[in-house]
mmCIF file of C-alpha atoms in Angstrom:
data_model
loop_
_atom_site.group_PDB
_atom_site.id
_atom_site.type_symbol
_atom_site.label_atom_id
_atom_site.label_comp_id
_atom_site.label_asym_id
_atom_site.label_seq_id
_atom_site.Cartn_x
_atom_site.Cartn_y
_atom_site.Cartn_z
ATOM 1 C CA GLU H 1 0.170 0.015 -0.089
ATOM 2 C CA ASP H 2 1.648 3.543 -1.091
ATOM 3 C CA LYS H 3 2.076 5.726 1.936
ATOM 4 C CA VAL H 4 3.508 8.787 3.066
ATOM 5 C CA VAL H 5 4.506 8.988 7.201
ATOM 6 C CA GLN H 6 5.548 12.296 8.817
ATOM 7 C CA SER H 7 7.255 12.718 12.040
ATOM 8 C CA PRO H 8 6.931 14.182 14.517
ATOM 9 C CA LEU H 9 3.340 14.856 14.566
ATOM 10 C CA SER H 10 3.852 18.078 16.592
ATOM 11 C CA LEU H 11 6.240 19.966 17.789
ATOM 12 C CA VAL H 12 6.681 22.734 20.309
ATOM 13 C CA VAL H 13 9.770 25.300 20.115
ATOM 14 C CA HIS H 14 10.832 28.379 20.935
ATOM 15 C CA GLU H 15 11.896 31.624 18.922
ATOM 16 C CA GLY H 16 15.256 31.086 17.382
ATOM 17 C CA ASP H 17 15.277 27.396 17.330
ATOM 18 C CA THR H 18 16.032 25.315 14.720
ATOM 19 C CA VAL H 19 13.774 22.342 13.706
ATOM 20 C CA THR H 20 13.882 19.147 11.102
ATOM 21 C CA LEU H 21 11.086 17.846 10.117
ATOM 22 C CA ASN H 22 10.764 14.255 8.312
ATOM 23 C CA CYS H 23 8.731 12.340 5.819
ATOM 24 C CA SER H 24 9.250 9.009 4.399
ATOM 25 C CA TYR H 25 7.754 7.421 1.829
ATOM 26 C CA GLU H 26 6.514 4.071 0.069
ATOM 27 C CA VAL H 27 4.985 4.226 -2.970
ATOM 28 C CA THR H 28 4.987 2.927 -6.715
ATOM 29 C CA ASN H 29 6.610 4.897 -9.401
ATOM 30 C CA PHE H 30 7.718 7.903 -7.274
ATOM 31 C CA ARG H 31 8.229 11.036 -9.224
ATOM 32 C CA SER H 32 8.399 14.147 -7.026
ATOM 33 C CA LEU H 33 8.168 14.999 -3.496
ATOM 34 C CA LEU H 34 6.032 18.097 -2.007
ATOM 35 C CA TRP H 35 6.469 20.055 0.782
ATOM 36 C CA TYR H 36 3.652 22.909 1.813
ATOM 37 C CA LYS H 37 2.627 25.301 4.541
ATOM 38 C CA GLN H 38 -0.908 24.983 5.725
ATOM 39 C CA GLU H 39 -2.299 28.099 8.128
ATOM 40 C CA LYS H 40 -5.656 27.836 7.909
ATOM 41 C CA LYS H 41 -7.243 26.083 5.022
ATOM 42 C CA ALA H 42 -5.005 26.289 1.641
ATOM 43 C CA PRO H 43 -1.882 24.214 1.809
ATOM 44 C CA THR H 44 1.191 26.994 0.524
ATOM 45 C CA PHE H 45 3.689 25.395 -1.760
ATOM 46 C CA LEU H 46 6.794 25.351 -0.674
ATOM 47 C CA PHE H 47 9.271 22.811 -2.639
ATOM 48 C CA MET H 48 9.207 19.745 -4.878
ATOM 49 C CA LEU H 49 12.149 17.800 -4.928
ATOM 50 C CA THR H 50 12.709 15.576 -7.329
ATOM 51 C CA SER H 51 16.587 14.234 -7.294
ATOM 52 C CA SER H 52 18.603 13.041 -4.470
ATOM 53 C CA GLY H 53 21.009 15.099 -2.499
ATOM 54 C CA ILE H 54 20.110 18.490 -4.488
ATOM 55 C CA GLU H 55 19.052 21.031 -1.510
ATOM 56 C CA LYS H 56 16.347 23.261 -2.020
ATOM 57 C CA LYS H 57 16.467 26.577 -0.206
ATOM 58 C CA SER H 58 14.050 29.536 0.246
ATOM 59 C CA GLY H 59 15.178 32.119 3.273
ATOM 60 C CA ARG H 60 15.083 30.203 6.568
ATOM 61 C CA LEU H 61 13.644 26.993 4.863
ATOM 62 C CA SER H 62 15.847 24.040 3.065
ATOM 63 C CA SER H 63 14.666 20.968 2.123
ATOM 64 C CA ILE H 64 16.308 17.751 0.478
ATOM 65 C CA LEU H 65 15.295 14.437 -0.917
ATOM 66 C CA ASP H 66 17.078 10.928 -0.404
ATOM 67 C CA LYS H 67 15.458 8.660 -3.155
ATOM 68 C CA LYS H 68 17.709 5.578 -1.399
ATOM 69 C CA GLU H 69 16.407 6.036 1.613
ATOM 70 C CA LEU H 70 13.329 7.108 0.578
ATOM 71 C CA PHE H 71 12.736 10.266 3.027
ATOM 72 C CA SER H 72 13.124 13.986 2.798
ATOM 73 C CA ILE H 73 13.601 16.337 5.378
ATOM 74 C CA LEU H 74 12.409 20.239 5.654
ATOM 75 C CA ASN H 75 14.588 22.646 7.850
ATOM 76 C CA ILE H 76 13.500 25.610 9.294
ATOM 77 C CA THR H 77 15.869 27.819 11.222
ATOM 78 C CA ALA H 78 15.966 30.451 13.418
ATOM 79 C CA THR H 79 12.398 29.665 14.050
ATOM 80 C CA GLN H 80 9.734 32.621 14.160
ATOM 81 C CA THR H 81 6.303 32.392 15.462
ATOM 82 C CA GLY H 82 4.805 33.094 11.879
ATOM 83 C CA ASP H 83 6.576 29.617 11.057
ATOM 84 C CA SER H 84 3.362 27.786 13.403
ATOM 85 C CA ALA H 85 1.719 25.898 10.901
ATOM 86 C CA VAL H 86 0.932 22.428 9.874
ATOM 87 C CA TYR H 87 3.758 21.361 7.124
ATOM 88 C CA LEU H 88 2.613 18.786 4.995
ATOM 89 C CA CYS H 89 4.599 16.271 2.918
ATOM 90 C CA ALA H 90 3.346 14.675 -0.162
ATOM 91 C CA VAL H 91 4.286 12.490 -2.960
ATOM 92 C CA VAL H 92 3.305 12.757 -6.474
ATOM 93 C CA TYR H 93 3.606 8.879 -7.669
ATOM 94 C CA GLY H 94 2.671 6.561 -10.701
ATOM 95 C CA SER H 95 3.553 5.002 -13.997
ATOM 96 C CA SER H 96 1.515 7.510 -16.208
ATOM 97 C CA ASN H 97 1.692 11.593 -15.456
ATOM 98 C CA THR H 98 -1.459 11.345 -13.102
ATOM 99 C CA GLY H 99 -0.822 14.349 -11.250
ATOM 100 C CA LYS H 100 -1.976 12.186 -8.137
ATOM 101 C CA LEU H 101 -0.861 13.262 -4.912
ATOM 102 C CA ILE H 102 -0.583 10.890 -1.497
ATOM 103 C CA PHE H 103 -0.347 12.946 1.521
ATOM 104 C CA GLY H 104 1.502 12.406 4.867
ATOM 105 C CA GLN H 105 -0.296 13.094 8.112
ATOM 106 C CA GLY H 106 1.120 16.101 8.660
ATOM 107 C CA THR H 107 3.385 17.615 11.401
ATOM 108 C CA THR H 108 1.929 20.858 13.583
ATOM 109 C CA LEU H 109 4.576 23.029 14.709
ATOM 110 C CA GLN H 110 4.375 25.681 17.344
ATOM 111 C CA VAL H 111 6.730 28.441 17.513
ATOM 112 C CA LYS H 112 6.290 29.871 20.922
ATOM 113 C CA PRO H 113 7.685 33.965 21.740
ATOM 114 C CA SER F 1 1.804 30.295 -10.532
ATOM 115 C CA ALA F 2 -1.840 30.375 -11.154
ATOM 116 C CA VAL F 3 -4.185 32.388 -9.125
ATOM 117 C CA ILE F 4 -7.214 30.000 -8.262
ATOM 118 C CA SER F 5 -10.347 30.806 -6.170
ATOM 119 C CA GLN F 6 -12.917 28.869 -4.646
ATOM 120 C CA LYS F 7 -16.237 29.792 -3.952
ATOM 121 C CA PRO F 8 -17.862 30.061 -1.363
ATOM 122 C CA SER F 9 -15.529 30.328 1.197
ATOM 123 C CA ARG F 10 -17.345 28.575 3.539
ATOM 124 C CA ASP F 11 -21.003 27.508 4.366
ATOM 125 C CA ILE F 12 -23.212 25.601 7.003
ATOM 126 C CA CYS F 13 -26.142 23.104 5.157
ATOM 127 C CA GLN F 14 -28.439 21.240 6.725
ATOM 128 C CA ARG F 15 -28.099 17.643 6.268
ATOM 129 C CA GLY F 16 -30.045 15.924 3.212
ATOM 130 C CA THR F 17 -28.992 19.133 1.162
ATOM 131 C CA SER F 18 -26.578 19.216 -1.734
ATOM 132 C CA LEU F 19 -24.130 22.565 -2.344
ATOM 133 C CA THR F 20 -21.793 22.937 -5.265
ATOM 134 C CA ILE F 21 -18.471 24.321 -5.034
ATOM 135 C CA GLN F 22 -16.266 26.462 -7.428
ATOM 136 C CA CYS F 23 -13.271 26.480 -8.559
ATOM 137 C CA GLN F 24 -12.046 29.106 -10.960
ATOM 138 C CA VAL F 25 -8.204 29.569 -12.297
ATOM 139 C CA ASP F 26 -7.055 32.703 -14.017
ATOM 140 C CA SER F 27 -5.095 30.637 -16.743
ATOM 141 C CA GLN F 28 -5.697 27.368 -18.213
ATOM 142 C CA VAL F 29 -4.284 24.291 -16.355
ATOM 143 C CA THR F 30 -3.899 21.070 -17.834
ATOM 144 C CA MET F 31 -5.238 19.378 -14.708
ATOM 145 C CA MET F 32 -7.497 19.820 -11.610
ATOM 146 C CA PHE F 33 -8.106 17.694 -8.736
ATOM 147 C CA TRP F 34 -10.438 17.818 -5.783
ATOM 148 C CA TYR F 35 -9.412 17.079 -1.990
ATOM 149 C CA ARG F 36 -11.069 16.811 1.076
ATOM 150 C CA GLN F 37 -9.155 17.143 4.500
ATOM 151 C CA GLN F 38 -11.653 16.072 7.432
ATOM 152 C CA PRO F 39 -11.327 17.577 11.076
ATOM 153 C CA GLY F 40 -8.032 16.558 12.436
ATOM 154 C CA GLN F 41 -6.902 15.141 9.034
ATOM 155 C CA SER F 42 -4.813 15.471 6.171
ATOM 156 C CA LEU F 43 -5.877 15.844 2.566
ATOM 157 C CA THR F 44 -7.800 12.776 0.876
ATOM 158 C CA LEU F 45 -7.835 13.024 -2.997
ATOM 159 C CA ILE F 46 -11.384 12.790 -4.451
ATOM 160 C CA ALA F 47 -11.015 12.915 -8.062
ATOM 161 C CA THR F 48 -9.384 14.080 -11.259
ATOM 162 C CA ALA F 49 -11.568 16.287 -12.804
ATOM 163 C CA ASN F 50 -11.434 15.915 -16.556
ATOM 164 C CA GLN F 51 -12.016 18.633 -19.244
ATOM 165 C CA GLY F 52 -15.359 17.638 -20.861
ATOM 166 C CA SER F 53 -15.379 14.230 -19.884
ATOM 167 C CA GLU F 54 -16.531 12.513 -16.354
ATOM 168 C CA ALA F 55 -14.382 12.882 -13.698
ATOM 169 C CA THR F 56 -11.905 9.768 -12.441
ATOM 170 C CA TYR F 57 -12.778 8.920 -8.604
ATOM 171 C CA GLU F 58 -10.448 7.402 -6.187
ATOM 172 C CA SER F 59 -11.517 4.487 -4.044
ATOM 173 C CA GLY F 60 -14.134 5.261 -1.524
ATOM 174 C CA PHE F 61 -15.428 8.188 -3.418
ATOM 175 C CA VAL F 62 -18.188 7.874 -5.868
ATOM 176 C CA ILE F 63 -20.100 10.055 -9.107
ATOM 177 C CA ASP F 64 -23.477 10.179 -6.963
ATOM 178 C CA LYS F 65 -22.093 11.379 -3.942
ATOM 179 C CA PHE F 66 -19.399 14.019 -5.534
ATOM 180 C CA PRO F 67 -20.392 14.767 -9.152
ATOM 181 C CA ILE F 68 -17.810 17.201 -10.922
ATOM 182 C CA SER F 69 -18.292 18.685 -13.670
ATOM 183 C CA ARG F 70 -14.994 20.264 -15.551
ATOM 184 C CA PRO F 71 -16.785 22.313 -18.666
ATOM 185 C CA ASN F 72 -12.963 24.190 -19.798
ATOM 186 C CA LEU F 73 -9.565 24.547 -18.890
ATOM 187 C CA THR F 74 -10.386 27.290 -16.130
ATOM 188 C CA PHE F 75 -13.492 26.370 -14.169
ATOM 189 C CA SER F 76 -14.789 23.269 -12.210
ATOM 190 C CA THR F 77 -17.158 22.768 -9.885
ATOM 191 C CA LEU F 78 -17.620 20.003 -7.026
ATOM 192 C CA THR F 79 -20.892 19.041 -5.553
ATOM 193 C CA VAL F 80 -21.620 17.651 -2.079
ATOM 194 C CA SER F 81 -24.636 15.442 -2.740
ATOM 195 C CA ASN F 82 -27.491 14.355 0.256
ATOM 196 C CA MET F 83 -25.015 16.134 2.805
ATOM 197 C CA SER F 84 -24.967 14.035 6.290
ATOM 198 C CA PRO F 85 -22.674 15.608 9.268
ATOM 199 C CA GLU F 86 -19.562 13.337 8.330
ATOM 200 C CA ASP F 87 -19.186 15.642 4.733
ATOM 201 C CA SER F 88 -18.172 18.478 7.037
ATOM 202 C CA SER F 89 -14.761 18.945 5.928
ATOM 203 C CA ILE F 90 -12.559 21.365 3.786
ATOM 204 C CA TYR F 91 -12.813 21.155 0.174
ATOM 205 C CA LEU F 92 -9.987 21.806 -1.903
ATOM 206 C CA CYS F 93 -9.245 22.026 -5.266
ATOM 207 C CA SER F 94 -5.630 21.919 -6.739
ATOM 208 C CA VAL F 95 -4.245 22.410 -10.348
ATOM 209 C CA VAL F 96 -1.136 21.660 -12.410
ATOM 210 C CA GLU F 97 -0.557 24.016 -15.109
ATOM 211 C CA ARG F 98 1.644 22.363 -17.492
ATOM 212 C CA GLU F 99 2.198 18.849 -18.656
ATOM 213 C CA ALA F 100 5.481 17.572 -17.270
ATOM 214 C CA PHE F 101 7.002 14.933 -15.687
ATOM 215 C CA TYR F 102 7.473 16.637 -12.406
ATOM 216 C CA ASN F 103 4.645 18.648 -11.670
ATOM 217 C CA GLU F 104 4.402 21.364 -8.991
ATOM 218 C CA GLN F 105 0.753 21.373 -7.618
ATOM 219 C CA PHE F 106 -1.404 24.550 -6.367
ATOM 220 C CA PHE F 107 -3.895 24.628 -4.153
ATOM 221 C CA GLY F 108 -7.019 27.063 -3.806
ATOM 222 C CA PRO F 109 -8.599 28.560 -0.912
ATOM 223 C CA GLY F 110 -10.384 25.909 0.129
ATOM 224 C CA THR F 111 -14.259 25.869 1.208
ATOM 225 C CA ARG F 112 -15.004 25.346 4.750
ATOM 226 C CA LEU F 113 -18.546 23.376 4.740
ATOM 227 C CA THR F 114 -20.361 22.088 7.870
ATOM 228 C CA VAL F 115 -23.283 20.273 8.054
ATOM 229 C CA LEU F 116 -25.716 19.880 10.695
#
C-alpha cells in the first residue's frame, strides 16, 4: 500500500530554534516530493524535490531528498512565530503522469515567543 | 503560479441538502483535482476533474455523492450531494499548470463546509 509518513506529528519550539521535519515514503513509481505549509485552509507550496542530494532553499527554509533511503527533511532555521503551521509532505507517484498526490499526516509546528 | 479562487469560502448546510463548490483559475491549466480534508486529518484526493469528460474518482468516492464538472480548462465544480454531518470538511481544488514529468501542484483557498 502506498503511504507517506511524517514525523514528529507535533512539535513545540521557541523562537530562534532550528527544527527538522521528516517525511518517509513507500510508493509505486515515485516521481517527486512536495512540501506545503498550511496555516488556515489552503496549503501553500514550499518546495518540489525530484533528485537526491540537491538541497532546495528559500530563506530560512531548506529541504533535501534521499531517494535511496526514501525520505525527505524540511529544515527551518531561526524559527519565528509566523512559522507556526501544519507542514504537509506529499508524493507524486504512478507509472503515468496522473499528477495524483498522496499526503502524509502533517507535522503541527508551534513556535512560542 | 496560477491564481485559484473558490466559492463559497464557507457554508453551513442542513443534512440531506446539496452544495456546489466552484473553482476558478485565472489561466488555462492541464490538470484539476478535488481534495477533502476532514477535521484533524490530512488531505485525501476525491477525484481528478477531466475537461469535457467524466471525472476519475479515487477508491471510496463515487459520482452520485460527489458529481464533478469541468467544462473548460479554467473552471470546475464539485457538488456534495445528500449531505450528512460526516461530510463536514474543508474541500480544496488544486491545479497542475503544465503537462510535465515533474509537476508542481497549487491549491485553492478551500471551502469549509459544516453540515448540521
